[in-house]
XYZ file of C-alpha atoms in Angstrom:
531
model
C 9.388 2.033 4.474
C 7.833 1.871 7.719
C 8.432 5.337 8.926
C 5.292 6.864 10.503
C 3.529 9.038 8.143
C 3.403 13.042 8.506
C 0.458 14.460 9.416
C -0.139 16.135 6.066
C 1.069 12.406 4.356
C -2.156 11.096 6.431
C -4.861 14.195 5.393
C -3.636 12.857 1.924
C -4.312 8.710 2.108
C -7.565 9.478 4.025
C -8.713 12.102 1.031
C -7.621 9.294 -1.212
C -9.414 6.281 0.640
C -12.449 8.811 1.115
C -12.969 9.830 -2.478
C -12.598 5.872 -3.577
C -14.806 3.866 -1.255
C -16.465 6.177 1.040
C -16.270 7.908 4.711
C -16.698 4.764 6.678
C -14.007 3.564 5.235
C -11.847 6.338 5.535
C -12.702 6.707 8.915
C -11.157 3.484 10.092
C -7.959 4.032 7.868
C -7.290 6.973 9.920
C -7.959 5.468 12.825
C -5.200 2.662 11.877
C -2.735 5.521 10.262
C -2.924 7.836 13.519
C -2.880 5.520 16.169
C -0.592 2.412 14.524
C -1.538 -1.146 14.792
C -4.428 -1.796 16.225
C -6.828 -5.131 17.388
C -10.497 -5.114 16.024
C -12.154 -4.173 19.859
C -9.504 -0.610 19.914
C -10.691 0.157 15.963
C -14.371 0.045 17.277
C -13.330 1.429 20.097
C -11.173 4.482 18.666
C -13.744 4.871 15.459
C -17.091 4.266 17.502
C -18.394 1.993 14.832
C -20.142 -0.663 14.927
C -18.807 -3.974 14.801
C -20.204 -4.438 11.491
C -18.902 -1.629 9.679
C -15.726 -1.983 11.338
C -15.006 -5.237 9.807
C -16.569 -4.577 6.042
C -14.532 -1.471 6.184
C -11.466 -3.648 7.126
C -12.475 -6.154 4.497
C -12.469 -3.703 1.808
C -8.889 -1.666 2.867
C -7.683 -5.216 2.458
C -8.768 -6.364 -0.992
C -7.449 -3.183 -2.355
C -3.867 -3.935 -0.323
C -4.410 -1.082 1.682
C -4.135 -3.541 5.276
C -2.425 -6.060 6.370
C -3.411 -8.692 8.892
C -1.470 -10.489 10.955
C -1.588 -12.917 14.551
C 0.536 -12.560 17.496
C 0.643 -14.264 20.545
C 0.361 -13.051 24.012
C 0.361 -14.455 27.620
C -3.063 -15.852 29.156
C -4.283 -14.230 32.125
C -4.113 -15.304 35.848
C -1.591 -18.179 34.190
C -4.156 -19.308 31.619
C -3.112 -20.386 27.729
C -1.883 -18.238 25.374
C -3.997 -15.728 23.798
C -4.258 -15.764 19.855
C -4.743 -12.316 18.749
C -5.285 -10.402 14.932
C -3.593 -7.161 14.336
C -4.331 -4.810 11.740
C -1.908 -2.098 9.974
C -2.500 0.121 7.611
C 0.096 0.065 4.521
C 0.363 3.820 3.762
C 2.561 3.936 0.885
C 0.205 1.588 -0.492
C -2.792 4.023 -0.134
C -0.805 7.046 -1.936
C -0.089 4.661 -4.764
C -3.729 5.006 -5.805
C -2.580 8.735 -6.749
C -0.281 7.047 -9.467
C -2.768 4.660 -11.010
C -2.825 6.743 -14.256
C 1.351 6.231 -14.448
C 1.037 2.472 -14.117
C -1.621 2.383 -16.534
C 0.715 4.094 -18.776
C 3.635 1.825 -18.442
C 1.318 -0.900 -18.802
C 0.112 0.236 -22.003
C 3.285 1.250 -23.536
C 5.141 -1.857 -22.859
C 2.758 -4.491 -23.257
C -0.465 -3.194 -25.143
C -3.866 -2.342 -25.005
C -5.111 -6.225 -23.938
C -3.079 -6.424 -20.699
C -4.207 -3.036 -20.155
C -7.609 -3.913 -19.341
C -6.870 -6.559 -17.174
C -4.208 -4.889 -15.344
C -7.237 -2.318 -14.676
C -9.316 -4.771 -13.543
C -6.753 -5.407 -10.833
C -6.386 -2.009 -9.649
C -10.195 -1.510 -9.504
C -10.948 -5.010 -7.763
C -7.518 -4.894 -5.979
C -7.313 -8.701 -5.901
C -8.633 -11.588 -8.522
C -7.815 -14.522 -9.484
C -6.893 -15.598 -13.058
C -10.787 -17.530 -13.410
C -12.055 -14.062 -11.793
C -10.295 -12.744 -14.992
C -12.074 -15.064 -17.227
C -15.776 -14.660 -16.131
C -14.870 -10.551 -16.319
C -14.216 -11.042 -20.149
C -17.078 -12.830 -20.574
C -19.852 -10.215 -19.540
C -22.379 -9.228 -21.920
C -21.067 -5.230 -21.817
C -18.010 -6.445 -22.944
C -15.804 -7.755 -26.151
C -15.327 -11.067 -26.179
C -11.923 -12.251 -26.473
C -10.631 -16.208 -26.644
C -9.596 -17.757 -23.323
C -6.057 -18.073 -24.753
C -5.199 -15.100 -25.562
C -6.558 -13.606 -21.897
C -4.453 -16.348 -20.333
C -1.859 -14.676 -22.534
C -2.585 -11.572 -21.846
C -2.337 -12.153 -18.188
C 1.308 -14.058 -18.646
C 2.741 -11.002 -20.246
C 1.969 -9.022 -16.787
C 3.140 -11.718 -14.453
C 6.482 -12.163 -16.738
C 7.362 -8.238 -16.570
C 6.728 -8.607 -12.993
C 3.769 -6.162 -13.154
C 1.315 -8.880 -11.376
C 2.046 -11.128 -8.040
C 0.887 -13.507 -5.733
C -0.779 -11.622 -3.036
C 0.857 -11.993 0.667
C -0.464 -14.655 3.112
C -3.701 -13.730 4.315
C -2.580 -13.964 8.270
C 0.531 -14.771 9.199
C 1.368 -15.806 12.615
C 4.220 -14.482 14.369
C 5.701 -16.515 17.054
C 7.096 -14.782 19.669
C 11.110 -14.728 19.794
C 12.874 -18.130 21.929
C 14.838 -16.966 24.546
C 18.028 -18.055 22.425
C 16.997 -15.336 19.999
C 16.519 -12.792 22.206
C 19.805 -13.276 24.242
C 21.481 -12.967 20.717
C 19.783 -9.858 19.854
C 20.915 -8.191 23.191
C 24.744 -9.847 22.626
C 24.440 -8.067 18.972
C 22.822 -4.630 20.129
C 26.156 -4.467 22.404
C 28.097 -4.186 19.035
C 26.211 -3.000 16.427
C 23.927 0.259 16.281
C 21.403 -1.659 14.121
C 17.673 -0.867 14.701
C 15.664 -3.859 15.578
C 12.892 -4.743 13.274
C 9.494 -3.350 14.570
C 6.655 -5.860 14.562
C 5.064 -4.639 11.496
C 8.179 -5.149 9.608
C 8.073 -8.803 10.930
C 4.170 -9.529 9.559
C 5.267 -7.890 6.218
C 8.322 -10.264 6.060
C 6.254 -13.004 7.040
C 3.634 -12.587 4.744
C 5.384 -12.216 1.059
C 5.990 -15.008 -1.138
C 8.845 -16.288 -1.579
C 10.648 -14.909 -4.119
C 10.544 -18.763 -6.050
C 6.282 -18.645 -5.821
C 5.876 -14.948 -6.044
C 5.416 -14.649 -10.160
C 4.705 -18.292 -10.662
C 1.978 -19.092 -12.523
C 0.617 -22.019 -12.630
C -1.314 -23.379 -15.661
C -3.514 -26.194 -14.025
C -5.452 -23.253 -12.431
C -6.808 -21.826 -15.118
C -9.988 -23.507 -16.330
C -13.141 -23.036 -18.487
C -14.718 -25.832 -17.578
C -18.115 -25.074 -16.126
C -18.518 -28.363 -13.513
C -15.074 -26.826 -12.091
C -17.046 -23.304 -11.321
C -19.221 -22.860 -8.530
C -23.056 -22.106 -9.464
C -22.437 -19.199 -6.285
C -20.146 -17.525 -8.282
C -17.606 -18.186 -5.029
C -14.488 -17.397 -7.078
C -15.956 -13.565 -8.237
C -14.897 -11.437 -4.782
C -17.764 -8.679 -5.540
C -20.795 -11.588 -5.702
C -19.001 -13.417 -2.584
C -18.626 -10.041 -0.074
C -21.721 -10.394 1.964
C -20.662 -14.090 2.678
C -17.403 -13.195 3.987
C -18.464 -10.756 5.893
C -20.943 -12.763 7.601
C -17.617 -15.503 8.303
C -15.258 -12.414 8.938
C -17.851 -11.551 12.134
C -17.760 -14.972 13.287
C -13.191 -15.118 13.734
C -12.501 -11.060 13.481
C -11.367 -11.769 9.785
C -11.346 -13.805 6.714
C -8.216 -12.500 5.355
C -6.980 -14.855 2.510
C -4.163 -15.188 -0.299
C -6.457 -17.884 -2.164
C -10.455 -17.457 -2.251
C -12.982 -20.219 -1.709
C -11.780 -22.462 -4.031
C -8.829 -22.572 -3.152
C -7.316 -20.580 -6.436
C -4.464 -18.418 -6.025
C -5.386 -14.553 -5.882
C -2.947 -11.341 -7.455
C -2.395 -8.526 -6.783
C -0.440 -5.090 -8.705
C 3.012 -5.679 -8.062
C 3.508 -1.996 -6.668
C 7.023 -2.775 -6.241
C 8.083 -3.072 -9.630
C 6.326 0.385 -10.760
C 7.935 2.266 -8.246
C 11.931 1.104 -9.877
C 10.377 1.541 -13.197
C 9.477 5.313 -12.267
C 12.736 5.505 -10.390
C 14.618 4.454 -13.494
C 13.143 6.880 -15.432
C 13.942 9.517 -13.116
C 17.055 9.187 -12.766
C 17.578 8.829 -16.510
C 15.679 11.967 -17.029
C 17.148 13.392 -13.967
C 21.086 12.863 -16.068
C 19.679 13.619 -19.094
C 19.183 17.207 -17.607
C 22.029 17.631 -15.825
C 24.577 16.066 -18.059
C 23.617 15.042 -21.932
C 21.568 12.750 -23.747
C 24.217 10.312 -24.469
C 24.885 9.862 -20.633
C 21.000 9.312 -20.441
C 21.139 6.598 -23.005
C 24.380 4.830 -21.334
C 22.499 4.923 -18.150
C 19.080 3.632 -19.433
C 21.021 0.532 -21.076
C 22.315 -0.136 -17.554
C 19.555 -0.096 -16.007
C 17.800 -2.255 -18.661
C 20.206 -4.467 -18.732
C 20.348 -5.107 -14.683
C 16.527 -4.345 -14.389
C 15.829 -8.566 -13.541
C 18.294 -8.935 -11.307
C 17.383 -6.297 -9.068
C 16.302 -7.579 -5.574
C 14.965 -4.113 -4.221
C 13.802 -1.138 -5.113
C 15.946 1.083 -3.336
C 19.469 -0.121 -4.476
C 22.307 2.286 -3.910
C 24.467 1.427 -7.018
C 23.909 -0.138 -10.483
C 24.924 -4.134 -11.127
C 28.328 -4.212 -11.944
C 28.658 -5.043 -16.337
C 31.359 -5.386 -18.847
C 31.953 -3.030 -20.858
C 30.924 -5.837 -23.702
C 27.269 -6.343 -21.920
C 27.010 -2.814 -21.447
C 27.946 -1.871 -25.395
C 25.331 -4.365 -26.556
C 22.339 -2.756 -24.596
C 23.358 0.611 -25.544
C 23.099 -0.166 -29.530
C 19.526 -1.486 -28.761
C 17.928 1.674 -28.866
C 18.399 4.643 -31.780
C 20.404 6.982 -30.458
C 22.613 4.357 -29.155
C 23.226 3.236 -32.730
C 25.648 5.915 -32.955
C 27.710 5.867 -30.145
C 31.036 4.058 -30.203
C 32.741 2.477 -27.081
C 35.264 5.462 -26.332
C 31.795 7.215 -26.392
C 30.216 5.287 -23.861
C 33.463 4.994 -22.004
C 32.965 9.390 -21.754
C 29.608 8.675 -20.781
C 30.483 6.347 -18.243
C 32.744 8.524 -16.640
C 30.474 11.126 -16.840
C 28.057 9.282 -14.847
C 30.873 9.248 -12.160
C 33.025 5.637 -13.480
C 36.001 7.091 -13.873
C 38.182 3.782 -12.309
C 36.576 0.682 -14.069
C 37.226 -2.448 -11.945
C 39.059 -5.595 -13.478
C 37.525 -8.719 -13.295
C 39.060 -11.290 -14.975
C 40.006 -10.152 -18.227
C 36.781 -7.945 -18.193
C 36.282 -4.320 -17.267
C 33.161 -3.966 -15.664
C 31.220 -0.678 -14.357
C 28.676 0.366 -11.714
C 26.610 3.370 -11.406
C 25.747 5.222 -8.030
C 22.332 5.742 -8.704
C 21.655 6.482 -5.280
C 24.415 10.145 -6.012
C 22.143 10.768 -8.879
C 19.175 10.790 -7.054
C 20.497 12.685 -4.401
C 21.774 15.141 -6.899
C 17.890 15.516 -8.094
C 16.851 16.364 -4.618
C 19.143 19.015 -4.227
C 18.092 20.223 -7.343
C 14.132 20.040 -6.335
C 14.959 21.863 -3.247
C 16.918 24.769 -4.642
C 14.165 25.232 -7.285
C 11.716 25.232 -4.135
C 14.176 27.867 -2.572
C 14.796 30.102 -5.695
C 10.870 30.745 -6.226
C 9.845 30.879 -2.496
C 12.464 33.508 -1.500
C 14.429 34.462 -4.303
C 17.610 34.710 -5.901
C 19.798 35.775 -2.973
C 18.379 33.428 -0.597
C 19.212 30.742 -3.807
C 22.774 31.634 -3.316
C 22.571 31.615 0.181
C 20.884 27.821 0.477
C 23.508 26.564 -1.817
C 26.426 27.901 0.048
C 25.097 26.168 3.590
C 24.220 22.754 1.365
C 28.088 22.695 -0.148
C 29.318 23.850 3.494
C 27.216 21.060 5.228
C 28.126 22.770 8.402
C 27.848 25.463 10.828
C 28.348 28.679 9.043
C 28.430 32.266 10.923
C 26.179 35.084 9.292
C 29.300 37.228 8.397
C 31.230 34.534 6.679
C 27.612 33.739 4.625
C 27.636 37.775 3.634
C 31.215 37.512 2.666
C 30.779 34.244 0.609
C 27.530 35.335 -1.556
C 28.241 38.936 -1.699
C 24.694 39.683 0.074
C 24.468 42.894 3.037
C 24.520 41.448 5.964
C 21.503 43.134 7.447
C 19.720 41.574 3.850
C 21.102 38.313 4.586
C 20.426 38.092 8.578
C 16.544 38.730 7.391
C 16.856 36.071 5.037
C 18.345 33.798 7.036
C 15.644 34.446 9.826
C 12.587 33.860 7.361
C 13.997 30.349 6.486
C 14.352 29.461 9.727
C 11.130 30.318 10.586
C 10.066 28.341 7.741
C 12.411 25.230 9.156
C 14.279 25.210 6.029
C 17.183 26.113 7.950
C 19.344 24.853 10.980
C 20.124 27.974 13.579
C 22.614 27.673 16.928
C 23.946 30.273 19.209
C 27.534 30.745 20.051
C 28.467 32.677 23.174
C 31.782 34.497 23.777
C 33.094 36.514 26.419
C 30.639 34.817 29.213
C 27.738 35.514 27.151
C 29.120 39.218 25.802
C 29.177 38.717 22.050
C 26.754 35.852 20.594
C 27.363 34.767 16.803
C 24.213 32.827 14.729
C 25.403 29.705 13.419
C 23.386 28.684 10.450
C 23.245 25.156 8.923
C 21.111 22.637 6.423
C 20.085 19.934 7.850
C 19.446 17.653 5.172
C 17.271 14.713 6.467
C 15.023 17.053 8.611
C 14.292 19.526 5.937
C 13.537 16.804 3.308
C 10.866 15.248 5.510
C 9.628 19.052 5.558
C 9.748 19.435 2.557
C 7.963 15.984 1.793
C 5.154 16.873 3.983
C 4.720 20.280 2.196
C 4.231 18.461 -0.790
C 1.436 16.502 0.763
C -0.180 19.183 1.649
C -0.381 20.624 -1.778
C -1.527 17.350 -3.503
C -4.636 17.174 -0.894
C -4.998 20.897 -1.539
C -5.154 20.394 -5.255
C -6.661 17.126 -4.787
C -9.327 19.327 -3.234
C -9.876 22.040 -5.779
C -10.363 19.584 -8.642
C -12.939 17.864 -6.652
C -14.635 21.230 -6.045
C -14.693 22.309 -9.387
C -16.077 18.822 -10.383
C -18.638 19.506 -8.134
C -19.386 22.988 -9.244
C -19.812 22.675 -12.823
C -20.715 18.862 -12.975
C -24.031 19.636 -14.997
C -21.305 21.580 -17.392
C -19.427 18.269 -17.425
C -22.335 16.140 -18.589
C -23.385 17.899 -21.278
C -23.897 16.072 -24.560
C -21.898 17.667 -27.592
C -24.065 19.171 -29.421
C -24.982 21.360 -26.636
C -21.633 22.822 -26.297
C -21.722 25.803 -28.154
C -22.405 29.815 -27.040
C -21.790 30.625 -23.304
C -22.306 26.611 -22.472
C -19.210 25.920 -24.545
C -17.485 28.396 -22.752
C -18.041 27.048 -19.224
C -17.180 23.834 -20.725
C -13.544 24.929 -22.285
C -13.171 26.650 -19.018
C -13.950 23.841 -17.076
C -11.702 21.412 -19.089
C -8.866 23.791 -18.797
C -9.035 23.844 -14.875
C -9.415 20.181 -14.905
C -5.955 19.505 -17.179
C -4.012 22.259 -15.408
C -4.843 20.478 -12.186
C -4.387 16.778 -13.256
C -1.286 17.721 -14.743
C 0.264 19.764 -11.727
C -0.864 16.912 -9.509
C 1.096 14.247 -11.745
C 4.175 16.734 -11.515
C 3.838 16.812 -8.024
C 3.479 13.545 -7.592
C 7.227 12.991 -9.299
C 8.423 14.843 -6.515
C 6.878 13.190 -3.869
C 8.154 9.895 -5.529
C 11.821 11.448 -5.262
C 11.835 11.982 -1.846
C 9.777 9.461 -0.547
C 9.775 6.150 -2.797
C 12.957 6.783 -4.375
């Protein structure tokens, strides 16, 4: 999760940050993505901003969850106290996440209506509110107005489905390790090859809810009662910025998980969308590969074990009886007609072939985590097949099923390609990094054989920064053909007719064709990245 960014994965979350609050803004998010967590006095110093600017811009990444803040401790100088200091690191995946608005929007709408739609929306635009900050939104003049109970409804639905939650603490402190700890971490490094947690691993850790506090909502802080709002407004974040930024200059930072009164502030759970899209792709993902009945068998599964799911990026389904499993299928339509020898097919199918036995019960898991390497491979060999072509297709999927050193003969032999044909194809995608190359010497350096391999973890974070180099790229081109034709774009109906409705059809065309290849990209980006 922490992984640095590619360079290509930063062009894209500054474009992003750029386009939705300005160049400022952008400006110190780069600053934070390129050179990693950084102190207030190194952001000025690195972004040659003001102090000012430095903080609103900070102030604004973190409303929208884009930062997080957090205090260390270091040693005082010449023997003096300890120094208190604020760190501040940028959440990238967070930042590409505003690419997938539109999907969560979607999900939203689909599962719980058009109501918690709009103030799921609200969230996304405002990045953090509170429930009373809900309220007073619902009550401007612009906009329907809808009873307080069915809002406070309304916002239970999304907090229930999980799509809502508390926001992190707004600074956490992290003390620096007792010597006990450490001299068990280097007694433990002697035995294990575990990676030690880096620091902003730590502050995230340290700043979640708990899991008990992180989706509870409580009632008593709701409340329509005018003597319980503040005639400031203190509670609405836009109508309270200039304050805190005036206290944010005075400590560094204001960074908070409850506003000025003291109510409890939420955020998109970004979490949850991300399994809910990874669900989908896998079942999608089978549904292709296999048949529609394994798809259904899977998506009861995964239905059925959705809530007790602790991460996003589990490796295998929770284990359920055949019973629990039979009663989720026959939910849904096309279940309805699938009997349990059926499902049992589709099970196996899915790769549970050897139920285990618990009890009197025979229960089944799913390796989602094979299924979604599966649709990888698949993504990649698509990427091959167009990029070089058919023989290089048969070529890539003969060093992916080896998963070792192959010599170029043995790959002529094997895919019936000429060798001098297949040494130039080998030779392009190495150039291109898509493919592993070693030299063997014989004969003290007499005879030398090319040993070609696929090296699966490098080339997918090649591949993965290709990709984000062709959102920003297409990112790009829609905002250029906004740009060009955006008196085209604003032109009332009734004007659209002759060579004017043209340019507009034209322009409307470019505009889908883009959205939509940037939404399809996006699902790949989610498979190699989030997934």
């Amino acid at each position: 999760m922490l992984t640095p960014p590619s360079q290509h994965g930063i062009k894209l979350a500054v474009n992003l940050i750029s386009a939705y609050f300005g160049d400022i803004v952008a400006k110190v998010c780069e600053c934070l993505l390129r050179k990693g967590t950084l102190p207030l006095a190194q952001i000025i110093h690195f972004t040659e901003l003001s102090k000012q600017n430095a903080v609103n811009s900070l102030l604004v990444l973190i409303q929208h969850n884009c930062v997080q803040a957090f205090a260390t401790q270091s040693e005082g100088r010449f023997g003096g106290a300890p120094r208190i200091s604020t760190q501040y690191m940028a959440l990238f995946h967070n930042i590409i996440h505003h690419m997938r608005f539109p999907k969560f929007i979607a999900i939203v709408n689909e599962e719980l209506g058009k109501e918690c739609e709009e103030i799921f929306v609200w969230l996304l635009q405002d990045g953090r509110l509170s429930v009373n900050d809900i309220v007073e939104r619902q009550k401007e003049p612009s906009r329907n107005s809808t009873a307080s109970d069915a809002l406070h409804e309304c916002f239970r639905k999304l907090v229930n489905a999980q799509y809502v939650e508390r926001c992190p603490a707004h600074e956490p402190f992290l003390a620096p390790p007792t010597e006990e700890e450490t001299a068990a971490k280097k007694r433990a490094a002697k035995f294990t090859k575990t990676v030690e947690d880096t620091i902003e691993a730590r502050a995230l850790a340290e700043a979640s809810p708990m899991d008990s506090v992180r989706f509870l909502l409580e009632t008593d802080t709701w409340t329509d009662d005018p003597e319980q709002k503040s005639n400031d407004n203190s509670s609405n974040l836009a109508s309270a910025g200039e304050k805190r930024k005036l206290d944010a200059l005075e400590s560094e930072t204001k960074l908070w998980a409850t506003n000025q009164k003291k109510e409890v502030l939420w955020r998109v759970n970004f979490e949850e969308f991300v399994r809910r899209l990874r669900h989908k792709s896998c079942i999608e993902n089978v549904r292709a590969r296999l048949d529609s009945g394994a798809a259904t068998v899977l998506g009861a599964v995964l239905e059925a074990t959705r809530r007790t799911e602790t991460k996003v990026k589990v490796e295998s389904s929770v284990p359920l009886s055949i019973d629990d499993i039979m009663q989720e299928v026959i939910k849904s339509e096309e279940g309805r007609t699938m009997n349990s020898d059926r499902v049992r097919a589709s099970l196996a199918q899915l790769g549970c072939d050897m139920p285990s036995i618990t009890g009197i019960d025979e229960t089944y898991s799913i390796d989602l985590k094979k299924i979604l390497e599966l649709a990888q491979i698949r993504e990649v060999e698509s990427i091959v097949l167009k990029r070089y072509g058919k023989e290089a297709s048969r070529i890539f999927k003969l060093l992916l099923q080896a998963d070792r050193v192959v010599e170029t003969e043995m790959i002529s032999k094997d895919t019936f390609v000429d060798k001098k044909d297949a040494a130039k194809i080998l030779h392009r995608m190495w150039k291109d990094d898509y493919l592993h190359l070693q030299v063997m010497e014989k004969d003290k350096g007499k005879q030398k054989y090319l040993l070609w391999a696929v090296k699966k973890p490098v080339l997918w974070q090649h591949i993965l920064d290709d990709m984000y180099h062709a959102a920003l790229n297409l990112r790009l081109r829609s905002a250029f053909e906004q740009e060009k034709d955006k008196e085209i774009a604003q032109l009332p109906r009734e004007k659209r007719e002759g060579e004017l409705g043209k340019r507009f059809d034209r322009w409307m065309k470019i505009r889908l064709v883009l959205e939509s290849s940037l939404m399809k990209l996006d699902d790949a980006i989610l498979l190699f990245n989030d997934f």
